[in-house]
mmCIF file of C-alpha atoms and ligand atoms in Angstrom:
data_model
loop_
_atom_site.group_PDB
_atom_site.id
_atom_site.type_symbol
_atom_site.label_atom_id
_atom_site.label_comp_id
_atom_site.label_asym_id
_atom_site.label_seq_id
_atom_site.Cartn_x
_atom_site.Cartn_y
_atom_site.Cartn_z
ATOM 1 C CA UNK A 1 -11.869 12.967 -27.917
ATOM 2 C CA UNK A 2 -10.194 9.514 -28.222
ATOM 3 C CA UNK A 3 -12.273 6.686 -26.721
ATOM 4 C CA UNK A 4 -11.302 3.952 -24.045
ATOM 5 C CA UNK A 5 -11.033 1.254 -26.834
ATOM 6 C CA UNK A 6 -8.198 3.628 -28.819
ATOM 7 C CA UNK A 7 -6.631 5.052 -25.575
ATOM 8 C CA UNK A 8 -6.058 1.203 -24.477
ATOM 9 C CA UNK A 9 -4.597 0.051 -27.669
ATOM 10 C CA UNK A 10 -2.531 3.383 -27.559
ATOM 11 C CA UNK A 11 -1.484 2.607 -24.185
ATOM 12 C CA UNK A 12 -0.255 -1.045 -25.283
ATOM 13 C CA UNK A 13 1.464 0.005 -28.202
ATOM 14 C CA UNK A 14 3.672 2.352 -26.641
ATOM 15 C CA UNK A 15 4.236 -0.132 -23.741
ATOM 16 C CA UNK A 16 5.539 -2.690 -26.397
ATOM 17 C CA UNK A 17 7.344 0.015 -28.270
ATOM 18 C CA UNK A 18 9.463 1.824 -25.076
ATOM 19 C CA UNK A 19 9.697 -2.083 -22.697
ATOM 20 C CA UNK A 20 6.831 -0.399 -20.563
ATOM 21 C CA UNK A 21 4.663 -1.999 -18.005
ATOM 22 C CA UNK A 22 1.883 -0.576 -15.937
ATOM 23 C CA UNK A 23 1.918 -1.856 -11.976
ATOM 24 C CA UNK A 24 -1.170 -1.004 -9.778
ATOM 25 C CA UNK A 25 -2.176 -0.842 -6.319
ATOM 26 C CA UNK A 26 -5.169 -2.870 -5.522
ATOM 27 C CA UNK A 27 -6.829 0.301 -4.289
ATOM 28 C CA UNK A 28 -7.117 1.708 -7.932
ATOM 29 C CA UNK A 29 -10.249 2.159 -9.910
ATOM 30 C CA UNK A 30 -11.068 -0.770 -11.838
ATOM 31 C CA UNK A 31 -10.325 0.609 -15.196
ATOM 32 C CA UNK A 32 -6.234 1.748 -14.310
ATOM 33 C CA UNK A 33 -6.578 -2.340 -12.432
ATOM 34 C CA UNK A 34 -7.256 -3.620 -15.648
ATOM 35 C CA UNK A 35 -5.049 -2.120 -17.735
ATOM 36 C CA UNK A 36 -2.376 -2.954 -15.143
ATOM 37 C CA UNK A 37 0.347 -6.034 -16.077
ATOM 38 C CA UNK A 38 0.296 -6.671 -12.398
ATOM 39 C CA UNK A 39 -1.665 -5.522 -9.552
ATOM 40 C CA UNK A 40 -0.897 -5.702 -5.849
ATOM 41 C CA UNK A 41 0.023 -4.343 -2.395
ATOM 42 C CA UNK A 42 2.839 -1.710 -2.342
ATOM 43 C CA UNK A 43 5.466 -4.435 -1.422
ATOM 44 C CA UNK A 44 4.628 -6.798 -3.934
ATOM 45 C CA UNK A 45 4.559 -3.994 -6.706
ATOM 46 C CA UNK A 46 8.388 -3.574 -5.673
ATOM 47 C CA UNK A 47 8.761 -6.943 -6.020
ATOM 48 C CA UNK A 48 7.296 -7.492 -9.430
ATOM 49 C CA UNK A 49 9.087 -4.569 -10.354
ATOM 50 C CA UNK A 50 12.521 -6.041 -9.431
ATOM 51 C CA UNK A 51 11.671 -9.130 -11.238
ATOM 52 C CA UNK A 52 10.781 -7.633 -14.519
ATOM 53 C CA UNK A 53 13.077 -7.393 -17.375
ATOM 54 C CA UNK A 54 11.261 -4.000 -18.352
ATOM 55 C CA UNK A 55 13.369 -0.892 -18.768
ATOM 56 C CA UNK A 56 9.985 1.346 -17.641
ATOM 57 C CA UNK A 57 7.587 1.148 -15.279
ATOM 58 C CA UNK A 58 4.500 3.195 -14.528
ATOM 59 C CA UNK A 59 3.525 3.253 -11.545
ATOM 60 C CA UNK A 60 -0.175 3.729 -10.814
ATOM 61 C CA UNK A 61 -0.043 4.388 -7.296
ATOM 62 C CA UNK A 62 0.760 6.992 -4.744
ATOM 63 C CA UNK A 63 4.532 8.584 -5.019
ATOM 64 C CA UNK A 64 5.839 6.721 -1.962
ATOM 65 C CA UNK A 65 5.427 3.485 -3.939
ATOM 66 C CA UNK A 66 6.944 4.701 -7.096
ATOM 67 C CA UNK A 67 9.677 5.687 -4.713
ATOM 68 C CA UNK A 68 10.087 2.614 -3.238
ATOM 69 C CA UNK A 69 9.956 0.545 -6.778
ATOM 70 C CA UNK A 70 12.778 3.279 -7.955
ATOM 71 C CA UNK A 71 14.693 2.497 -4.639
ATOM 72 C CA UNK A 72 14.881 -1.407 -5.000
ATOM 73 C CA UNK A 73 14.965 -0.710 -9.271
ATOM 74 C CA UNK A 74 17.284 2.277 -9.540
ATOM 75 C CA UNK A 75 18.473 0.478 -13.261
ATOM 76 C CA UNK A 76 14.934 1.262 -14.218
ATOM 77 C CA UNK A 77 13.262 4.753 -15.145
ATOM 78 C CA UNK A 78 10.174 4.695 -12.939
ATOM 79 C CA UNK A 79 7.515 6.769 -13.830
ATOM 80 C CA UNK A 80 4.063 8.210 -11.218
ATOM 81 C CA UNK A 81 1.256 8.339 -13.747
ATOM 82 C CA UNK A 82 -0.127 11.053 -11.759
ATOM 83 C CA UNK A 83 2.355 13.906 -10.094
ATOM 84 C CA UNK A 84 0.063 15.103 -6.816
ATOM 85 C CA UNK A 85 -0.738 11.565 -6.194
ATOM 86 C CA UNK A 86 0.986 11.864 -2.600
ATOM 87 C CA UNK A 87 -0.150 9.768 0.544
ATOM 88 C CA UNK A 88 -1.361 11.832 3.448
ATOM 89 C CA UNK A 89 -0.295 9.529 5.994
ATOM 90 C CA UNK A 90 2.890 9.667 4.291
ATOM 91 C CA UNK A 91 3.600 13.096 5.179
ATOM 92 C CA UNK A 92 1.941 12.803 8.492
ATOM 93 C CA UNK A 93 5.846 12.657 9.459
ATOM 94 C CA UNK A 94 9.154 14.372 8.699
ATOM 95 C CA UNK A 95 12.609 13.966 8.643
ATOM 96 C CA UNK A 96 13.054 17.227 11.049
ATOM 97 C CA UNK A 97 10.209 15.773 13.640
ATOM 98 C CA UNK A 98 11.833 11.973 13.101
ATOM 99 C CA UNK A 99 14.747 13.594 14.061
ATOM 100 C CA UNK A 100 13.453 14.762 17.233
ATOM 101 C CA UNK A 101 11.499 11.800 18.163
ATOM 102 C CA UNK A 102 14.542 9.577 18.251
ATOM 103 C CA UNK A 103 16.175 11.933 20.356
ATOM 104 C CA UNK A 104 13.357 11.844 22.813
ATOM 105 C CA UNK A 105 13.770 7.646 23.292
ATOM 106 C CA UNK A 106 17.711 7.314 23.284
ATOM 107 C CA UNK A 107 18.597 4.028 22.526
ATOM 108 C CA UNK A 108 15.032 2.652 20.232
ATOM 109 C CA UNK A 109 15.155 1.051 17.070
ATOM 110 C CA UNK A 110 12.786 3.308 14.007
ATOM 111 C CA UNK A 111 10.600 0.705 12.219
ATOM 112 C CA UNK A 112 9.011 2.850 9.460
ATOM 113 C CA UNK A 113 6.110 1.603 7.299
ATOM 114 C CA UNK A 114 6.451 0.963 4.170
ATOM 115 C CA UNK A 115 3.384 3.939 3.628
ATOM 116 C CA UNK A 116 6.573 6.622 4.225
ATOM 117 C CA UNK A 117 8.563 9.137 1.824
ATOM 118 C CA UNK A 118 12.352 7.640 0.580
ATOM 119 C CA UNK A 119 13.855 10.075 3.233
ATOM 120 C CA UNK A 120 12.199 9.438 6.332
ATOM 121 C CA UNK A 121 12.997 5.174 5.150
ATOM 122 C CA UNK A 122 16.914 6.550 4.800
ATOM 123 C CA UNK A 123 16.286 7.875 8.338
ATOM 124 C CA UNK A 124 14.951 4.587 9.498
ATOM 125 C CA UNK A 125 16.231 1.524 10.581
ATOM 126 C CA UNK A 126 13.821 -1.014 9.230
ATOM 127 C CA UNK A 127 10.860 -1.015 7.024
ATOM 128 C CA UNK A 128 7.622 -3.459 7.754
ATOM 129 C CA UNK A 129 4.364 -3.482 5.133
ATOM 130 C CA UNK A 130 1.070 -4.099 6.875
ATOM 131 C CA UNK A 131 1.373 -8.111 5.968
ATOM 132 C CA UNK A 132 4.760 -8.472 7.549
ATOM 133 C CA UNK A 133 4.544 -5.677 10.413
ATOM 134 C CA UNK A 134 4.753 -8.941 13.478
ATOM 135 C CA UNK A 135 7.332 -10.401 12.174
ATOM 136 C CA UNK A 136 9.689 -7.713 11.198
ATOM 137 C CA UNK A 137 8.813 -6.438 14.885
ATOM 138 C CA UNK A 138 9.570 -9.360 16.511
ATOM 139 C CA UNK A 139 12.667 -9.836 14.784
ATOM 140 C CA UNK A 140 13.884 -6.489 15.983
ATOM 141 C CA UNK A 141 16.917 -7.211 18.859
ATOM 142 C CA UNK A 142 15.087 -7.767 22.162
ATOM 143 C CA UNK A 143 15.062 -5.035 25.047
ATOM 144 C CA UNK A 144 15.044 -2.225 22.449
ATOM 145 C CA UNK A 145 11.908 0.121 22.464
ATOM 146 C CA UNK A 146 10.800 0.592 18.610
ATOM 147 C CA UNK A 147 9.553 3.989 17.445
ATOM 148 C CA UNK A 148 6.505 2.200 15.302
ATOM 149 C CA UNK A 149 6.115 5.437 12.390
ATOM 150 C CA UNK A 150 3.679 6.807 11.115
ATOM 151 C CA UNK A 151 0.729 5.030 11.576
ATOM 152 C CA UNK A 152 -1.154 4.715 15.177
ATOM 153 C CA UNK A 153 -3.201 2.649 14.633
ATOM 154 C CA UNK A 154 -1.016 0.049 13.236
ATOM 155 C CA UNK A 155 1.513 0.433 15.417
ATOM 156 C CA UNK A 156 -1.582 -0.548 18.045
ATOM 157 C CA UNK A 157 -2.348 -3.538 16.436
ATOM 158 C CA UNK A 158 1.100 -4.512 16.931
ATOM 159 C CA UNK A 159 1.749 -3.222 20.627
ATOM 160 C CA UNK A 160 -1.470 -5.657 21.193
ATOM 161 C CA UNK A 161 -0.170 -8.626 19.302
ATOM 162 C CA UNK A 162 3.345 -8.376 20.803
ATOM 163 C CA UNK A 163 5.449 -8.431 24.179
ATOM 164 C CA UNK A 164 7.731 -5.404 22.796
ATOM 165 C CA UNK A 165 7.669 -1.836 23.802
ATOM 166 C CA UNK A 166 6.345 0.037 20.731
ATOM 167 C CA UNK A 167 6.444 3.749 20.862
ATOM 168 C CA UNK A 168 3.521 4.920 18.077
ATOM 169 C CA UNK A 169 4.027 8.169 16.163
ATOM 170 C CA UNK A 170 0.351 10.083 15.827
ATOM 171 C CA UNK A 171 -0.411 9.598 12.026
ATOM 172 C CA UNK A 172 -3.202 7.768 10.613
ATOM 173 C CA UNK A 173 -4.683 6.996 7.215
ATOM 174 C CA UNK A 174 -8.047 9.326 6.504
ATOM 175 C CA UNK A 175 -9.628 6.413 4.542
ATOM 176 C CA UNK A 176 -9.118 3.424 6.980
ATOM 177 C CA UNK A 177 -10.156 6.274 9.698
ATOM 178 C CA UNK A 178 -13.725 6.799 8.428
ATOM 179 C CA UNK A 179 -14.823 3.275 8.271
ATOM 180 C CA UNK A 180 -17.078 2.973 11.553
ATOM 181 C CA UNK A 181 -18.276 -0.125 13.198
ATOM 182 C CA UNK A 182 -21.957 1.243 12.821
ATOM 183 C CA UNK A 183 -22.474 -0.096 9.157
ATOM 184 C CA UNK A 184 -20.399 -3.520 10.025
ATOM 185 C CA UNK A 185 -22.398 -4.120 13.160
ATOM 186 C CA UNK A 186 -25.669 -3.900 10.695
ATOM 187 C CA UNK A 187 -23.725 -5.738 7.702
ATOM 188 C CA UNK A 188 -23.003 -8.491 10.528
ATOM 189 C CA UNK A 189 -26.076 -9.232 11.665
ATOM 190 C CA UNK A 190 -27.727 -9.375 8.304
ATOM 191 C CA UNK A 191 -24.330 -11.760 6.263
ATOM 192 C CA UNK A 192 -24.125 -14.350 10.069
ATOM 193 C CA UNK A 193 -21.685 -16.313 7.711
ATOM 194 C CA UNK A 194 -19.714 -13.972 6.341
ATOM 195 C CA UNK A 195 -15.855 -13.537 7.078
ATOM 196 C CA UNK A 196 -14.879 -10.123 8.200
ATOM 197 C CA UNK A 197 -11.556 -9.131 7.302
ATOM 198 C CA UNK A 198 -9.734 -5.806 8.371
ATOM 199 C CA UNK A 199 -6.738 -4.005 7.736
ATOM 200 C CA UNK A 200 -4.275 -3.153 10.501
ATOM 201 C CA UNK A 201 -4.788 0.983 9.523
ATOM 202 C CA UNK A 202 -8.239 0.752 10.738
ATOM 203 C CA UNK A 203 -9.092 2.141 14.257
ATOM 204 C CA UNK A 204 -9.105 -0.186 17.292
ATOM 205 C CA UNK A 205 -13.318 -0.300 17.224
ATOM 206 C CA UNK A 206 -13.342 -1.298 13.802
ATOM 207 C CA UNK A 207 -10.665 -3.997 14.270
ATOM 208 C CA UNK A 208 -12.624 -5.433 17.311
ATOM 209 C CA UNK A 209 -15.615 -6.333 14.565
ATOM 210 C CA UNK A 210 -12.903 -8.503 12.360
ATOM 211 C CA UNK A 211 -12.277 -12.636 12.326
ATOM 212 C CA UNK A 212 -8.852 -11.862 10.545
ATOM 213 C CA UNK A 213 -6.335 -8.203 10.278
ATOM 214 C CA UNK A 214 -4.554 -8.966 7.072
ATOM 215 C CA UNK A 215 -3.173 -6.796 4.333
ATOM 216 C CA UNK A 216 -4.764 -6.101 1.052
ATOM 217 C CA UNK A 217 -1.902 -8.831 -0.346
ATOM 218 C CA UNK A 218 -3.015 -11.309 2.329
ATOM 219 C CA UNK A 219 -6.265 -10.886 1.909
ATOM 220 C CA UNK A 220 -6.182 -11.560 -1.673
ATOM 221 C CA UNK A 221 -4.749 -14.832 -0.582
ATOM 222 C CA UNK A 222 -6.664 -15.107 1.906
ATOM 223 C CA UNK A 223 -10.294 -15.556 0.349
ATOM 224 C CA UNK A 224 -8.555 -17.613 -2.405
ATOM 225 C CA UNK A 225 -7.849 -20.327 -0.329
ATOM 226 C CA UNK A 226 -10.979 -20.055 2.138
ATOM 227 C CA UNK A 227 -14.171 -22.073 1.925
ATOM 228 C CA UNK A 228 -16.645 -18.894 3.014
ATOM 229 C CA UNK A 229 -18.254 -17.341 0.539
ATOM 230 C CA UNK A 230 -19.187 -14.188 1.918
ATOM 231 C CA UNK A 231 -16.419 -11.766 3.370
ATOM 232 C CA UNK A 232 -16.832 -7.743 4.574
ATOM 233 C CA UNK A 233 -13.875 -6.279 4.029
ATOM 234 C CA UNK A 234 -13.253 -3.493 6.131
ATOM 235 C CA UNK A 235 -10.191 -1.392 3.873
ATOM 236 C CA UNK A 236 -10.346 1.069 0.755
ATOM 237 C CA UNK A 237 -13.310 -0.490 -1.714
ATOM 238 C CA UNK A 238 -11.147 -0.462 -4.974
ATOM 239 C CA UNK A 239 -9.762 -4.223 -3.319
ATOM 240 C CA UNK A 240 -13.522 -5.223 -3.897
ATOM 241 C CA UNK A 241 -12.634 -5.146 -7.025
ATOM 242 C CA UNK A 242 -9.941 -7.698 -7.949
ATOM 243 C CA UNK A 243 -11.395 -9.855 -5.122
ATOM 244 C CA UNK A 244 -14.642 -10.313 -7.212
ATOM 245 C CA UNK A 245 -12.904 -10.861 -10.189
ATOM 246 C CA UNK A 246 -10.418 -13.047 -9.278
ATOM 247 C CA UNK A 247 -13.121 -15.106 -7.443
ATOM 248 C CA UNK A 248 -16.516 -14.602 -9.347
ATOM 249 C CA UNK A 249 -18.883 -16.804 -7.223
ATOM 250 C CA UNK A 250 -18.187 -15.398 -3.862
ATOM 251 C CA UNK A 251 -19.630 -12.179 -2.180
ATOM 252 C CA UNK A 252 -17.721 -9.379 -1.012
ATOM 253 C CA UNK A 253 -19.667 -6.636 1.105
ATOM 254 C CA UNK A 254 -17.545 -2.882 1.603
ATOM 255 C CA UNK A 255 -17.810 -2.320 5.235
ATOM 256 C CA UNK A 256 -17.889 1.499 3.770
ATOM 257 C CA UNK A 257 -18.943 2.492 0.280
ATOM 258 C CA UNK A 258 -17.081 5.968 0.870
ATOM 259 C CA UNK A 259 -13.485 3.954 1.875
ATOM 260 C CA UNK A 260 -11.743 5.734 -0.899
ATOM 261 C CA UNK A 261 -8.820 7.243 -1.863
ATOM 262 C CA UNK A 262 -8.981 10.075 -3.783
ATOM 263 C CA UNK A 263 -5.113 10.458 -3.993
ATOM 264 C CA UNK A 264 -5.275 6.714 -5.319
ATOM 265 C CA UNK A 265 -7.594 7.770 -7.965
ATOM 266 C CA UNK A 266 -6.148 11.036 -9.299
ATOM 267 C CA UNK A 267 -4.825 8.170 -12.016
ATOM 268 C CA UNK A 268 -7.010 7.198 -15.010
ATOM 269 C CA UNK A 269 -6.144 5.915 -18.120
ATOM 270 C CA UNK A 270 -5.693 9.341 -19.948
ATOM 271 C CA UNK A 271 -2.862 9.584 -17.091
ATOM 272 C CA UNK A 272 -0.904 6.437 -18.136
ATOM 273 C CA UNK A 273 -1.214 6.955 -21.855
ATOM 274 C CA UNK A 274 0.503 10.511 -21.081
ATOM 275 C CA UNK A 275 3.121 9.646 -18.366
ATOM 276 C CA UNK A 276 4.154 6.402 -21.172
ATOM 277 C CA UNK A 277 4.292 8.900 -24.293
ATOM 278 C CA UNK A 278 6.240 12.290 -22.520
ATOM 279 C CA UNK A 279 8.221 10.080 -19.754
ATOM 280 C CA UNK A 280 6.533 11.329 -17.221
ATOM 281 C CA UNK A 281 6.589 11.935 -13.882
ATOM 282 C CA UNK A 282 9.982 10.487 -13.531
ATOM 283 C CA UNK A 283 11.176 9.377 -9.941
ATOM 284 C CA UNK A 284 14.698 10.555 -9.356
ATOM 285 C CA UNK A 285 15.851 10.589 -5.713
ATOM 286 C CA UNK A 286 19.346 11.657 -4.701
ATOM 287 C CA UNK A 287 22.075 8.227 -5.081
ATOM 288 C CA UNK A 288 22.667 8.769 -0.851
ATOM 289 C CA UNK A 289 18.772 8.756 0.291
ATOM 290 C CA UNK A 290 18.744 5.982 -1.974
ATOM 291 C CA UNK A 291 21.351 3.966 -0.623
ATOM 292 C CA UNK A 292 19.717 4.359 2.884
ATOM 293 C CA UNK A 293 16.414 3.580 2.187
ATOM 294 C CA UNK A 294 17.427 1.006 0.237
ATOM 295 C CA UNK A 295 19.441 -0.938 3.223
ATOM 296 C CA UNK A 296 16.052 -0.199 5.681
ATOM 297 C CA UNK A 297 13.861 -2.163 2.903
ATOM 298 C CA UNK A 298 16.631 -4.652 2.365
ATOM 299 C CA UNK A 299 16.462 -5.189 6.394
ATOM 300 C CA UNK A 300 13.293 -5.918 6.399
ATOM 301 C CA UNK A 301 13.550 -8.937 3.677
ATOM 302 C CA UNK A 302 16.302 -10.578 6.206
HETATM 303 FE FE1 SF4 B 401 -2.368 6.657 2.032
HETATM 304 FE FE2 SF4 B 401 -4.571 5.706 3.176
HETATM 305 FE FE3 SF4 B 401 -4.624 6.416 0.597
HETATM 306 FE FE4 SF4 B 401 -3.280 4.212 1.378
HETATM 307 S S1 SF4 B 401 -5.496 4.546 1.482
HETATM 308 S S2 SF4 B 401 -2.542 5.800 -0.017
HETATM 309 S S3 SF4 B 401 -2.514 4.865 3.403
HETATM 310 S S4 SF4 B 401 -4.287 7.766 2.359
#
């Protein structure tokens, strides 16, 4: 059995060798995050990917991402280290019930999230990601409801934030679901100092308990830049992660120990060294659901 040190230097070599690079999510174990070239939030993988010069990309992530990097990269052959990695929230949707739901509000605008398969995006009409979800909705034309997909509780955060009429669809993320105030009430009262930050997928209780709802990307930049040195961070714990090494002396506290994905972590290193050597899984998407979900994601840039 080859060890980590030899799977590693395999892994490089064929990266130098084929114009590879490996892009993670920042909810990845912390192995796959550091034998990324880049880690990040889904958005910024897509943009990384569009500025890199490489010819291959692995894409350590769940399939909607790798979808979206092949949709804004289509030059590039975009490979899913791990083939069932799928997002249930994701699929909490489809094209058929999309369909339907925009026939029950005549009229309303679809804002998907970026968390959605390439053909419910080409059935869209703009994309957000959970740092720029305000702004995209308040740049939608005034007076028009917006059918706020897939994700509930996000599209709460947003109906709370904002003036619009937002129309949620009834998906939700398992893992931002089973994080309970209970354990932040207790982690609270014992950390008086510390920062609580929350994503926007967590339920309404849960965001109550927070002094900021960011993104994973924002809250990377987030504790950069603050002075606290104690934050619980109320999202999937792989985030812990990169926060602790990319900032060493402060403390971050998982408001759940059990926040985590196991669709996120069906990729390992064993994974990438295979999906770089065979070319595997490769994303290919039909050149019309393509073109459409390309113009939602482009809308949302604007
Ligand atoms: Fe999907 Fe939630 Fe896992 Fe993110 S953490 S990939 S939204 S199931």
């Amino acid at each position: 059995m080859i060890n980590k040190k030899e799977l590693i230097s395999s892994i490089n070599r064929l990266k130098s060798k084929k114009n590879a690079i490996i892009l993670a999510h920042n909810f990845q174990s912390e192995e796959v995050q550091d034998a990324a070239d880049f880690v990040g939030d889904s958005l910024e993988l897509s943009q990384r990917a569009m500025k890199s010069k490489a010819a291959m990309i692995v894409v350590c992530g769940v399939r909607f991402m790798a979808e979206t990097i092949k949709i804004l990269s289509p030059e590039k052959k975009i490979l899913l280290a791990d083939k069932n990695s799928s997002c249930p929230l994701a699929e909490m949707i489809n094209v058929g019930q999309l369909k339907d739901f925009k026939k029950d509000h005549p009229g309303a605008v679809v804002a998907c999230y970026i968390n959605s398969p390439a053909e419910i995006k080409a059935s869209s009409d703009i994309c957000l990601s959970s740092s720029n979800a305000l702004k995209v909705i308040e740049g939608i034309e005034k007076n028009k409801p917006i059918l706020c997909i897939p994700d509930k509780y996000l599209a709460g955060f947003i109906k709370k934030m904002t003036q619009r009429e937002i129309v949620p669809w009834n998906g939700y993320c398992p893992v931002h679901v089973s994080i309970s105030p209970k354990n932040m009430i207790a982690l609270k009262k014992e950390h008086l100092d510390a920062d609580v930050l929350v994503h926007p997928q967590c339920t309404p209780d849960v965001i109550a308990l927070s002094d900021r709802v960011l993104g994973t990307g924002q809250m990377v930049r987030y504790v950069k830049d603050s002075k606290k040195d104690t934050f619980i961070i109320a999202t999937e714990i792989g985030i812990n992660y990169r926060l602790k090494k990319e900032n060493p002396q402060k403390t971050f506290l998982p408001a759940s120990k059990n926040a985590i994905c196991k669709n996120m972590r069906l990729v390992t290193l064993e994974k990438i060294f295979h999906s770089l050597r065979l070319e595997t899984f490769q994303i290919d998407l039909k050149p019309e659901i393509m073109k459409q979900a390309r113009a939602c994601l482009q809308r949302m840039e604007r």
